[in-house]
Coordinates of C-alpha atoms in Angstrom, one line a residue:
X1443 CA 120.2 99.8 122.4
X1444 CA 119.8 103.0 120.7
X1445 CA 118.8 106.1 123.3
X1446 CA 117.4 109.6 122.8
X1447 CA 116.4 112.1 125.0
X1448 CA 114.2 114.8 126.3
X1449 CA 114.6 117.7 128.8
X1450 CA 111.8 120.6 129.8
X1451 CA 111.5 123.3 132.0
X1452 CA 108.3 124.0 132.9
X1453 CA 106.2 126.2 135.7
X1454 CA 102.5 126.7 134.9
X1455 CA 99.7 129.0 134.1
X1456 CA 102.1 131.2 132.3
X1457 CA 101.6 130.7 128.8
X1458 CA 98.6 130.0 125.9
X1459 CA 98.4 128.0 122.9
X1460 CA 95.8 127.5 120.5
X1461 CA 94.1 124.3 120.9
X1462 CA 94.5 121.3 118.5
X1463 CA 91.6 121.9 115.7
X1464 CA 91.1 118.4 114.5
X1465 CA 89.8 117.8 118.1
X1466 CA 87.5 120.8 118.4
X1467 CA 86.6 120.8 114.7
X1468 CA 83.3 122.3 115.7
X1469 CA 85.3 125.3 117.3
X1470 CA 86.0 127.4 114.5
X1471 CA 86.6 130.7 116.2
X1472 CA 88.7 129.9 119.4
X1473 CA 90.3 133.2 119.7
X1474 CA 87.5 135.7 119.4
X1475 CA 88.0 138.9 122.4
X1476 CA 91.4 137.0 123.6
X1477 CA 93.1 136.6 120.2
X1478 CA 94.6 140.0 120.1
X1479 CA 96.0 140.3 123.7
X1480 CA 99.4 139.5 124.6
X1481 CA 100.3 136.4 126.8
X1482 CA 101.5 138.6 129.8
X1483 CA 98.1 140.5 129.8
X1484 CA 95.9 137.3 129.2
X1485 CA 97.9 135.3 132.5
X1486 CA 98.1 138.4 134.4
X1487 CA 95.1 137.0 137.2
X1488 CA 95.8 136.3 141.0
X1489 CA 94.6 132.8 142.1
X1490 CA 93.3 134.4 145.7
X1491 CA 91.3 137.2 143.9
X1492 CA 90.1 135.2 140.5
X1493 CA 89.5 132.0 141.4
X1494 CA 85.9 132.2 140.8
X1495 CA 84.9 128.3 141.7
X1496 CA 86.9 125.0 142.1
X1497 CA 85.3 121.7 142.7
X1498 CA 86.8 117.9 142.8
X1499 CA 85.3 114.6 142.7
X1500 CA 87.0 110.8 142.6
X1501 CA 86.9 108.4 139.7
X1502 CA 88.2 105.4 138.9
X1503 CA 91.2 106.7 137.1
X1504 CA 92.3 109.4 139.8
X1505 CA 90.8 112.7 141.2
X1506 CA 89.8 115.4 138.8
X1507 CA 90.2 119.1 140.4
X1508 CA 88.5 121.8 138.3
X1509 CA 88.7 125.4 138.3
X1510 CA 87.2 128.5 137.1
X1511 CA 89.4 131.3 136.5
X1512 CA 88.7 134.9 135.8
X1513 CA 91.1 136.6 133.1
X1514 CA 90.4 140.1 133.8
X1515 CA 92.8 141.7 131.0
X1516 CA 89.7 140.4 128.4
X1517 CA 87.5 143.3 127.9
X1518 CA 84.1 142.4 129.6
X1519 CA 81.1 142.2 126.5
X1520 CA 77.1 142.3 127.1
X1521 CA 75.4 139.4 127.4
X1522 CA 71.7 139.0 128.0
X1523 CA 71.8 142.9 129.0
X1524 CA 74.5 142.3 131.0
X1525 CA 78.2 142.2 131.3
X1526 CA 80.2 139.2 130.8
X1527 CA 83.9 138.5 131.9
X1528 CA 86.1 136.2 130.2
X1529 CA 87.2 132.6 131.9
X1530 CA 89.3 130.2 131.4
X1531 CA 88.3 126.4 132.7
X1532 CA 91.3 124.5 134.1
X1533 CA 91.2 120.9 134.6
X1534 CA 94.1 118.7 137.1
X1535 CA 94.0 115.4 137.3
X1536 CA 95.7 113.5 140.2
X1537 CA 96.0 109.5 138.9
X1538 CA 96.5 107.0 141.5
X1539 CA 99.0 105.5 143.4
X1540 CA 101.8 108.4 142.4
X1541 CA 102.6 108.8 145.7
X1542 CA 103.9 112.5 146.2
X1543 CA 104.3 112.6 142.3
X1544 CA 103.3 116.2 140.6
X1545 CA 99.6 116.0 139.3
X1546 CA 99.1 116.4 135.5
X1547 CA 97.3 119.9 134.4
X1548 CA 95.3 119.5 131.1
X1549 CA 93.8 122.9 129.8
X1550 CA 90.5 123.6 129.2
X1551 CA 88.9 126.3 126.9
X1552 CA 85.9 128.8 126.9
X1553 CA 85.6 132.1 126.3
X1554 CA 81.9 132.5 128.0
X1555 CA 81.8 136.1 126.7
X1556 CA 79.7 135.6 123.4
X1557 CA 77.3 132.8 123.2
X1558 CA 75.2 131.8 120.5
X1559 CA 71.4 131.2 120.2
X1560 CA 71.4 128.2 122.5
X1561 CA 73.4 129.6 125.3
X1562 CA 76.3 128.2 124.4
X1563 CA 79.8 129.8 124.6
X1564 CA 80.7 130.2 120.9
X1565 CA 84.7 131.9 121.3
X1566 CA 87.2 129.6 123.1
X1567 CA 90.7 130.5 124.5
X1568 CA 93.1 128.0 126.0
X1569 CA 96.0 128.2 128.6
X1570 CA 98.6 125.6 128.9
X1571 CA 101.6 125.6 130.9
X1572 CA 104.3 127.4 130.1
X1573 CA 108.0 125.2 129.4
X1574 CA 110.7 124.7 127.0
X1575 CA 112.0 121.5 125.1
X1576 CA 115.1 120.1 123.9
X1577 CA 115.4 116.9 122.0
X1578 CA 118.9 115.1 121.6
X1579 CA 120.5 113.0 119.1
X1580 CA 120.4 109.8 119.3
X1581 CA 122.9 107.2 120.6
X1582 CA 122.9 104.4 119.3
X1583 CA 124.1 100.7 120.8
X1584 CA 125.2 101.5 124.2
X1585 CA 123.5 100.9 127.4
X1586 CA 125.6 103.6 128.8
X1587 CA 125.0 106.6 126.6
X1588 CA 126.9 110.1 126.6
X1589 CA 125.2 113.1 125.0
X1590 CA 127.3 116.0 126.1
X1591 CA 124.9 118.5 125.1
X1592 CA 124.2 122.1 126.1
X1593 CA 121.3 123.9 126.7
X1594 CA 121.1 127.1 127.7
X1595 CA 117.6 129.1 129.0
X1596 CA 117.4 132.6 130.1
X1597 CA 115.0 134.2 132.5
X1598 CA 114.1 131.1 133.8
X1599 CA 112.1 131.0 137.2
X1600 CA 113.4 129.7 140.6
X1601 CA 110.8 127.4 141.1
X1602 CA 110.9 125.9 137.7
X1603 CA 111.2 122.1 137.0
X1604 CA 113.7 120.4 135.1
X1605 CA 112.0 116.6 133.4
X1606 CA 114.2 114.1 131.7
X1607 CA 112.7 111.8 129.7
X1608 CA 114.9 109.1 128.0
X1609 CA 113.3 106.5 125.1
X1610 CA 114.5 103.9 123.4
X1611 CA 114.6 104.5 119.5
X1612 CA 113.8 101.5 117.8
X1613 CA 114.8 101.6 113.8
X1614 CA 113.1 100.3 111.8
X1615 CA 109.6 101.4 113.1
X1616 CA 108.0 105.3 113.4
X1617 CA 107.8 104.9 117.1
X1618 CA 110.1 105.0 120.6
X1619 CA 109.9 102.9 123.4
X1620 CA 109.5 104.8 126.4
X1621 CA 112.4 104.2 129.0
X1622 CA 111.0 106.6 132.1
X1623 CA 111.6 110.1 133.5
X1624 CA 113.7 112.2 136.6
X1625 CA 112.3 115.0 137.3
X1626 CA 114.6 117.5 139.3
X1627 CA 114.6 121.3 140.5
X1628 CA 117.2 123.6 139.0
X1629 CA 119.6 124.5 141.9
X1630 CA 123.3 124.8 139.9
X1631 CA 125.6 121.6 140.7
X1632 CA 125.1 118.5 139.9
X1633 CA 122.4 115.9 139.5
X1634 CA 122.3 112.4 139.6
X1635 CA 118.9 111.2 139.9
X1636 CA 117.2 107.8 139.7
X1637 CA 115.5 107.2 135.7
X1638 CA 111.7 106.2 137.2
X1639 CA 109.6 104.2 134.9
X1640 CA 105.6 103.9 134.0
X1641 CA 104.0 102.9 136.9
X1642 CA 102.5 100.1 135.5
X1643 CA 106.1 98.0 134.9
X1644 CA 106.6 95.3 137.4
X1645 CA 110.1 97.0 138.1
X1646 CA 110.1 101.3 137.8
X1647 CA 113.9 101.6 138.3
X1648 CA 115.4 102.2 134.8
X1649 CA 119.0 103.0 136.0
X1650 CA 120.3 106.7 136.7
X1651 CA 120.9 110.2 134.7
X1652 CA 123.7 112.4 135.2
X1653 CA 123.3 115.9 134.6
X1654 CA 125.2 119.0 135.5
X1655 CA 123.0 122.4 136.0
X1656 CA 125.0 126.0 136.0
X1657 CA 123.1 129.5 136.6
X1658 CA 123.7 133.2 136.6
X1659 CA 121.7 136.1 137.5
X1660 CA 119.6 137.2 135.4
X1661 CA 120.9 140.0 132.6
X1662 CA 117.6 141.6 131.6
X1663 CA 115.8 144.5 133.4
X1664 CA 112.6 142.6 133.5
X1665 CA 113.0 138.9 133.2
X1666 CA 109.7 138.5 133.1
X1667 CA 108.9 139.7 130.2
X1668 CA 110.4 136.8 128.2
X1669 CA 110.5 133.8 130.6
X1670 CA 112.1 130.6 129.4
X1671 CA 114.3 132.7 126.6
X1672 CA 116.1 129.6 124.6
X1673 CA 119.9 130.9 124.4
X1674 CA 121.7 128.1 122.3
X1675 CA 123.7 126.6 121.3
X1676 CA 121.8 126.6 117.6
X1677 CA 121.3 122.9 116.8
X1678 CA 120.8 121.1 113.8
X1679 CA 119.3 117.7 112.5
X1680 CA 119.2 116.0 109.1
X1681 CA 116.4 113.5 108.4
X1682 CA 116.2 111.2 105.7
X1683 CA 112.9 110.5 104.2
X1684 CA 112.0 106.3 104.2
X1685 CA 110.8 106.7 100.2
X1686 CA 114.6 107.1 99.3
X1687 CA 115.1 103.7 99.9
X1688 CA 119.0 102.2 99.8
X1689 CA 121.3 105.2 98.5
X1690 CA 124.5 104.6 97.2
X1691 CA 126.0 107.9 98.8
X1692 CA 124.5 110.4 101.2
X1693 CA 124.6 113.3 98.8
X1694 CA 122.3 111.2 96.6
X1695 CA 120.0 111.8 99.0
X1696 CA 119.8 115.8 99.1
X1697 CA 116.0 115.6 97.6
X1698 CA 114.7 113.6 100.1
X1699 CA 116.3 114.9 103.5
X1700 CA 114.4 117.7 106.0
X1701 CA 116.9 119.9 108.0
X1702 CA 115.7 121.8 111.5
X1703 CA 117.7 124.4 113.8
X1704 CA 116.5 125.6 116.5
X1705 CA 117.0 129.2 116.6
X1706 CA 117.4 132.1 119.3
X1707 CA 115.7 135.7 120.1
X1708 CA 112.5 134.5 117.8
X1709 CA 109.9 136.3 120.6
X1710 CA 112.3 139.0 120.9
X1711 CA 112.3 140.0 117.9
X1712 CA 108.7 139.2 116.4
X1713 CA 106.7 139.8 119.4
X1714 CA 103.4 138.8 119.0
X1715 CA 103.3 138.8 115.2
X1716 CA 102.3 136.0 114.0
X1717 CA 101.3 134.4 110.5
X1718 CA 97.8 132.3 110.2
X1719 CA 97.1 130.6 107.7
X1720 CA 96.2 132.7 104.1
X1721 CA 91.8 132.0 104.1
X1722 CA 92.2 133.2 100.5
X1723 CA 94.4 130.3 98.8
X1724 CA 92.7 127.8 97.9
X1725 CA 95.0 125.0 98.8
X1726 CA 95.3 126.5 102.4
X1727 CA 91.6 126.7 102.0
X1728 CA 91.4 122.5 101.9
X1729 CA 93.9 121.5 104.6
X1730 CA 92.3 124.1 107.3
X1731 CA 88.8 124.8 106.3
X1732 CA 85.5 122.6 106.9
X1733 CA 84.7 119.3 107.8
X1734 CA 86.7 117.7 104.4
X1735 CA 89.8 119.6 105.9
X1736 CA 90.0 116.7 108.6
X1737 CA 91.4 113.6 106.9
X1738 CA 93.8 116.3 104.9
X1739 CA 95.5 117.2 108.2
X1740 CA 95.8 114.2 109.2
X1741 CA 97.7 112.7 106.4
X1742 CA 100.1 115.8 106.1
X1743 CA 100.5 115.4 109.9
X1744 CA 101.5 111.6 109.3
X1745 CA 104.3 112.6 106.5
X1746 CA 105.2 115.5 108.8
X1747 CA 105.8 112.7 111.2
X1748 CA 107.6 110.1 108.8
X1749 CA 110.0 113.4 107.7
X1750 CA 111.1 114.4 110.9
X1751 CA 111.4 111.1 113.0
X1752 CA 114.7 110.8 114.5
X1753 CA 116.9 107.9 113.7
X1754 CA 120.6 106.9 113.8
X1755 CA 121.0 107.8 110.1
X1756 CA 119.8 111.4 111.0
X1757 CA 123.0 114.0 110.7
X1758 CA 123.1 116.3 113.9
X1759 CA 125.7 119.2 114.7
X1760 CA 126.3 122.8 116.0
X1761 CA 126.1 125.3 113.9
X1762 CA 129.5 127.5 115.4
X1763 CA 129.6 130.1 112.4
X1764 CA 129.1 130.5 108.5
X1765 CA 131.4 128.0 107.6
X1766 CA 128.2 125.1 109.5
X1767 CA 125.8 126.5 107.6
X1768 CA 128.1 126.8 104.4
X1769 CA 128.8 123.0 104.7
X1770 CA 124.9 122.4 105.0
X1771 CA 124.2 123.9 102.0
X1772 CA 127.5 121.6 99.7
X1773 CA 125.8 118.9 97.2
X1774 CA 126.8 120.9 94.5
X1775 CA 125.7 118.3 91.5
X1776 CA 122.9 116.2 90.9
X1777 CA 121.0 114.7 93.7
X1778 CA 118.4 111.9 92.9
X1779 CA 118.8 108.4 94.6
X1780 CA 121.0 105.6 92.5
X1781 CA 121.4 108.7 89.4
X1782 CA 124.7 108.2 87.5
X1783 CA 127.1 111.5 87.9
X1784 CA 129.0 112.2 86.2
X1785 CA 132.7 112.5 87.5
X1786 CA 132.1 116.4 87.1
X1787 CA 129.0 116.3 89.5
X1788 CA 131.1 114.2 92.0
X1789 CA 133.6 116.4 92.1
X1790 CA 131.3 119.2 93.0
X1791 CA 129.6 117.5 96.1
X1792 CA 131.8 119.8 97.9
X1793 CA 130.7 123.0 96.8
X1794 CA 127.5 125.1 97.8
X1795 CA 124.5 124.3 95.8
X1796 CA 122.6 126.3 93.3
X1797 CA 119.3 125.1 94.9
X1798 CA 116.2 127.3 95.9
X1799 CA 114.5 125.9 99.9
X1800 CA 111.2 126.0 101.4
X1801 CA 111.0 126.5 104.9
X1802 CA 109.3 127.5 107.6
X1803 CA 109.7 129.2 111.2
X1804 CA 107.5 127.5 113.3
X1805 CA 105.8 128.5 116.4
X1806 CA 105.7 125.4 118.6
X1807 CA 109.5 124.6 118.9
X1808 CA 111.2 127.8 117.9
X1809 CA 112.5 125.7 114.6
X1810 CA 114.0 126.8 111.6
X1811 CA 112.4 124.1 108.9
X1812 CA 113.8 123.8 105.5
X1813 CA 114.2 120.7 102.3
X1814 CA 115.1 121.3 98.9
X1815 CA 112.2 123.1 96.9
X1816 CA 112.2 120.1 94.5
X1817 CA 112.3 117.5 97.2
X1818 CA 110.3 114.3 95.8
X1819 CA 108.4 113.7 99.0
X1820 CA 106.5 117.2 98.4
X1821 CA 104.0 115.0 95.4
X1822 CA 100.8 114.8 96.5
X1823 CA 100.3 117.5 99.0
X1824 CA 99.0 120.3 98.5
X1825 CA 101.5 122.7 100.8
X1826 CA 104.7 122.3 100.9
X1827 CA 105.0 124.7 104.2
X1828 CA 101.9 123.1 105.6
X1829 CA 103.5 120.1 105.7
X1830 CA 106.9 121.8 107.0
X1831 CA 104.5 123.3 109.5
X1832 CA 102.8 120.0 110.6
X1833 CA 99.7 122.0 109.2
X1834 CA 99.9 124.5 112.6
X1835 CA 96.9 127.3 111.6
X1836 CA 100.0 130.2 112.3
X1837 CA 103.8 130.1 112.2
X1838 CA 106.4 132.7 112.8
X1839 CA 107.6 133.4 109.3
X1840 CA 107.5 131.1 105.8
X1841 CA 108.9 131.3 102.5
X1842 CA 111.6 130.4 100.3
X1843 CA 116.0 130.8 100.4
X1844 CA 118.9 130.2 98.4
X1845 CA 122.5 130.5 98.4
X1846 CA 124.3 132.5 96.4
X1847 CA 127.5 133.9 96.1
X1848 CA 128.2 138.0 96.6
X1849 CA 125.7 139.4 93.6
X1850 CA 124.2 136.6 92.3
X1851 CA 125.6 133.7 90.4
X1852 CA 125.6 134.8 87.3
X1853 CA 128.7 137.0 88.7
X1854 CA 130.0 133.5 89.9
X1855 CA 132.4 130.9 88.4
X1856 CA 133.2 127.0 89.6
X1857 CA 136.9 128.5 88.9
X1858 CA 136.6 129.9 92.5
X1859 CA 137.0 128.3 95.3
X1860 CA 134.0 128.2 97.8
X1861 CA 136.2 129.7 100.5
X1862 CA 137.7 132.2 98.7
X1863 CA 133.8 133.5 98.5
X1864 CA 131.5 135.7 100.2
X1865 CA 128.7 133.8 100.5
X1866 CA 125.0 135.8 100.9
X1867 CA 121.9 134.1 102.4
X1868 CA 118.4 135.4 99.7
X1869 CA 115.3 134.7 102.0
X1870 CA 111.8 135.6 101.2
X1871 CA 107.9 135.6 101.8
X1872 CA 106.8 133.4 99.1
X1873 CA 104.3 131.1 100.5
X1874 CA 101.0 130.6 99.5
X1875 CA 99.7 128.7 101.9
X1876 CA 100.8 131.7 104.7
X1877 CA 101.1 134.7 103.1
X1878 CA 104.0 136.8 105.3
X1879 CA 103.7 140.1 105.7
X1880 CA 106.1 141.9 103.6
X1881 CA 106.5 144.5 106.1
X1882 CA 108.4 142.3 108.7
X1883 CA 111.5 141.6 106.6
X1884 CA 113.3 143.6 108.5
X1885 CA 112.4 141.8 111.3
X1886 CA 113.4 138.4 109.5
X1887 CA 116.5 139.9 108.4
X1888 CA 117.8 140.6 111.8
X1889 CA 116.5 137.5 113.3
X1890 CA 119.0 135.7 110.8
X1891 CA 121.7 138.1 111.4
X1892 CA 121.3 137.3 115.7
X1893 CA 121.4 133.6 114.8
X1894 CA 124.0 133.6 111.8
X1895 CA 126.6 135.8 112.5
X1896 CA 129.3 137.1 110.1
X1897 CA 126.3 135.6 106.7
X1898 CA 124.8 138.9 105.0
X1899 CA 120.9 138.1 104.8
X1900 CA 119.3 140.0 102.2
X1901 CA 115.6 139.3 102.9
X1902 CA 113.5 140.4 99.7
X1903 CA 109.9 140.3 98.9
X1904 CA 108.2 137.8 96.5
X1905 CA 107.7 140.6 94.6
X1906 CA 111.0 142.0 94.4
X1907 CA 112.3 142.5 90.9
X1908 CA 115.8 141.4 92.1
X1909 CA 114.3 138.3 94.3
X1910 CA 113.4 136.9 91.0
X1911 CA 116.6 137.7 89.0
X1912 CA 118.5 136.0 91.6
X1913 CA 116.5 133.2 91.6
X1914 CA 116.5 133.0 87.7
X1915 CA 120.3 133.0 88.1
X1916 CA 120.5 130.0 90.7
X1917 CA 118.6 128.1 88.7
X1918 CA 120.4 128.8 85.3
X1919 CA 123.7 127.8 86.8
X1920 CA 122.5 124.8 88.1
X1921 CA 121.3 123.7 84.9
X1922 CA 123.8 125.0 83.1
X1923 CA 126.7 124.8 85.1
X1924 CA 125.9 121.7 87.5
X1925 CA 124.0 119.6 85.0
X1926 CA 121.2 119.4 87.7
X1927 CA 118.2 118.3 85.6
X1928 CA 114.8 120.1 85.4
X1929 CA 112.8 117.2 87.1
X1930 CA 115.3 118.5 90.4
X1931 CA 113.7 121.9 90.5
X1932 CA 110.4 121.0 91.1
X1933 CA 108.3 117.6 93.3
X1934 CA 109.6 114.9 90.9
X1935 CA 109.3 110.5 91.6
X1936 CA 111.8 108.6 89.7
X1937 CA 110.6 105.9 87.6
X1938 CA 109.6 102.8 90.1
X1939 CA 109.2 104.8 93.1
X1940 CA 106.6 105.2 95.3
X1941 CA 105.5 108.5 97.3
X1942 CA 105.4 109.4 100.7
X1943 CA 102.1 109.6 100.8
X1944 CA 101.9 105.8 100.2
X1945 CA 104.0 105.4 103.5
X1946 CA 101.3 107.1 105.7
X1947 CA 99.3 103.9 106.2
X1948 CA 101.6 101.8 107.1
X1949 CA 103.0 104.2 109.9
X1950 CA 99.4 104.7 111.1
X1951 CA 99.1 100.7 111.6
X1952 CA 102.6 100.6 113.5
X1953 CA 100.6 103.3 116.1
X1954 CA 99.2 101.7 119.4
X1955 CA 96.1 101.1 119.6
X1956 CA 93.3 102.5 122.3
X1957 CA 92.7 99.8 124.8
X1958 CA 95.6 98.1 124.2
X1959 CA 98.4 96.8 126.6
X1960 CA 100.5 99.5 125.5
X1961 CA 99.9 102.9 127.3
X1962 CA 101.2 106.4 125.3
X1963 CA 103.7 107.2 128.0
X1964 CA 105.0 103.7 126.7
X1965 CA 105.2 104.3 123.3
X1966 CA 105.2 107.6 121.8
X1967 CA 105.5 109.5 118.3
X1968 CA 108.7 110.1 117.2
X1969 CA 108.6 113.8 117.3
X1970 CA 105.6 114.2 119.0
X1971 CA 107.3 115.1 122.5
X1972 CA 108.6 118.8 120.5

């Protein structure tokens, strides 16, 4: 059996997130009067004094409790000659026969401030509950798994709750096979607890999870003000794209892997800036705007899926200090699947790379998302960050890095040894499909120096005269040095193989279908619990 799994902390009403477009496509402008207001200010209501109405009412599938809320921090518009507050609508539903099981809250959205001719609200918000996630690696045949893994969360609440979910990973196939959940407080010692199971299983025991839980006070003046503060350790994971097929040697497979860590201090240091999407590129333009936009999404979403999936073969680690991320970025010759090398390029898969990434920072796991610039699975899609980004309408920061040692390469010789080097980490804004803001370099730059200690980060506009002699020198040295090919440096398929996007139907087939026998606690996405 091969295991993975899942912890969150999570209290509620303490958080928003913008609601999933392709299922509102005819909400266009969600944020409206709320989109500029922080998330303290837009949850800072008191249930006793802004609980305008709540009503319930039985149905076959449970009781559903709704709620109108008041959100007094959103400035109060005229409507029909008179003012208008803003609301949010909150929806809980209590299924049956969960005994004294926590009920499930689903958001709702409205903003009832501004309607339009029909007297309908036109502007929607949405609240969601406020938690944290950590996925594992996977272990693979044991019925007894180990992980060992640490988390730690700052600032988080007393009254928090600490879920487990554990799946089985089944190769082979795009989904998991959902084993059951414990669900436990966060009181330091430790916790063995009972692994429960859907309720609609003949037999709910799954076996037991051991965890152990350790706390400290609080170090910040004012926890408040970033609850749930991830904390490390920074973890990694490699993911092998399916379209490289049988490789001969991992390094072979360079152009088709993803890599994600999870980094610290991102709220910290950004605050509430965030990137939406760029309305003037054209490519952004088709995979966000309109009704055409739709099907576009969804098949990026699909290969975002395929990329990231979690499977035995995936590489996971810790990244400890600049010799991790130095070792991340070896593969110093050629890369393509079953490609002769020479026995110069073998003897460089070792070394640091001359290779220029894409990646992203994106906003719903706190992940750093990054693949080779010239991976093969980028053909056919019109964004390579959108579908980095799983097409999310903002991320934290996007653009493009490379290695390099001190000055550039063209100041470098393979004479050197790797460690003898001082090794500098070029980021940028260079994404289309997001457009950065120049102005918060800085801010990138120090989020990389919090995360990667002891790597000078030189972050550099697109623009930047000296962004684009250092990237004319990575790539001359790979070329010339390396004998990395040109069809490496940009979305290339070898002869014979087929795309990524041709994998999309077949994973949507392998997806459980609505009315089936399988339920999607039972079966689930594989990354679509981050």
């Amino acid at each position: 059996m091969i295991m993975m799994c899942q912890g969150t902390i999570h209290t509620t009403f303490t958080s928003r997130a913008p609601v999933d477009t392709d299922s509102l496509l005819m909400f266009d402008r969600m944020w409206s009067r709320a989109g500029t207001i922080s998330d303290k200010d837009l949850t800072n209501f008191n249930i006793s004094e802004d609980l305008v109405s709540v009503r319930a009412g039985p149905t076959t599938y449970g009781v559903i409790l709704l709620g109108k809320i008041r959100l007094p921090k959103v400035p109060k518009i005229t409507v029909g000659g008179r003012e208008s507050d803003g609301f949010v609508h909150v929806r809980i539903h209590d299924p049956p026969n969960r005994g004294t099981e926590d009920v499930t809250f689903h958001s709702l959205w409205t903003d009832e401030g501004k309607r339009d001719e029909n007297g309908r609200a036109e502007h929607y918000i949405a609240i969601q509950t406020d938690d944290i996630k950590f996925i594992s690696s996977v272990k693979s045949n044991t019925l007894a798994p180990v992980w060992n893994e640490r988390w730690s969360v700052k600032n988080v609440p007393k009254h928090a709750v600490l879920e487990v979910s554990v799946f089985d990973k089944d190769e082979g196939t795009p989904l998991n096979d959902y084993i059951g959940k414990i669900k436990t407080n966060i009181e330091p010692g430790t916790k063995d607890a009972e692994i429960v199971g859907p309720v609609f299983k003949l037999r709910r025991e799954r076996g037991t999870f051991w965890l152990e839980v350790e706390s400290a006070p609080a170090e910040d003046s004012n926890p408040k003000a970033f609850p749930y503060d991830f904390n490390g350790p920074i973890r990694y994971s490699r993911h092998t794209s399916p379209t490289a097929g049988v490789l001969t040697n991992l390094n072979e497979a360079r152009l088709y892997a993803t890599w994600k860590m999870y980094l610290k201090g991102i709220q910290r240091i950004f605050g509430e800036e965030q990137q939406h999407w760029n309305q003037n590129y054209k490519a952004a333009q088709t995979i966000f705007q309109g009704p055409s936009s739709y099907p576009v999404r969804q098949g990026i979403k699909t290969a975002h899926d395929i990329l990231y999936s979690r499977t035995t073969e995936n590489g996971f680690g810790v990244i400890e200090g600049v010799t991790d991320i130095v070792s991340i970025l070896h593969s110093g010759g050629a890369s393509r699947p079953n490609q002769h090398q020479s026995d110069h390029q073998k003897a460089l898969s070792d070394r640091v790379k001359p290779a220029i990434y894409t990646y992203v920072i994106a906003i719903d796991d706190s992940s750093f998302r990054f693949s080779e610039t010239g991976a093969a699975f980028f053909v056919d899609f019109a964004s390579k960050h959108a579908l980095h980004s799983k097409c999310s309408e903002h991320v934290w920061y996007s653009g493009e890095f490379h290695p390099r040692p001190k000055g550039g390469w063209d100041k470098f010789s393979d004479d050197q040894k790797d460690s003898d080097v001082e090794w500098e980490f070029v980021i940028d804004n260079n994404s289309g499909t997001y457009a950065p803001n120049k102005e918060l370099l800085p801010k990138l730059k120090e989020l990389l120096e919090y995360n990667f200690p002891g790597f000078t980060i030189l972050a550099l506009d697109r623009e930047d005269e000296e962004l684009k002699r250092s990237v004319a020198a990575c790539r001359e040295y790979a070329l010339g040095k390396r004998e990395v090919t040109e069809d490496e440096l940009e979305p290339n398929l070898s002869p014979g193989e087929a795309p990524l996007s041709a994998r999309i139907w077949e994973f949507r087939k392998s997806a459980p279908k609505e009315g089936g026998k399988e339920s999607n606690e039972d079966r689930t996405y594989p990354e679509a619990n981050e």
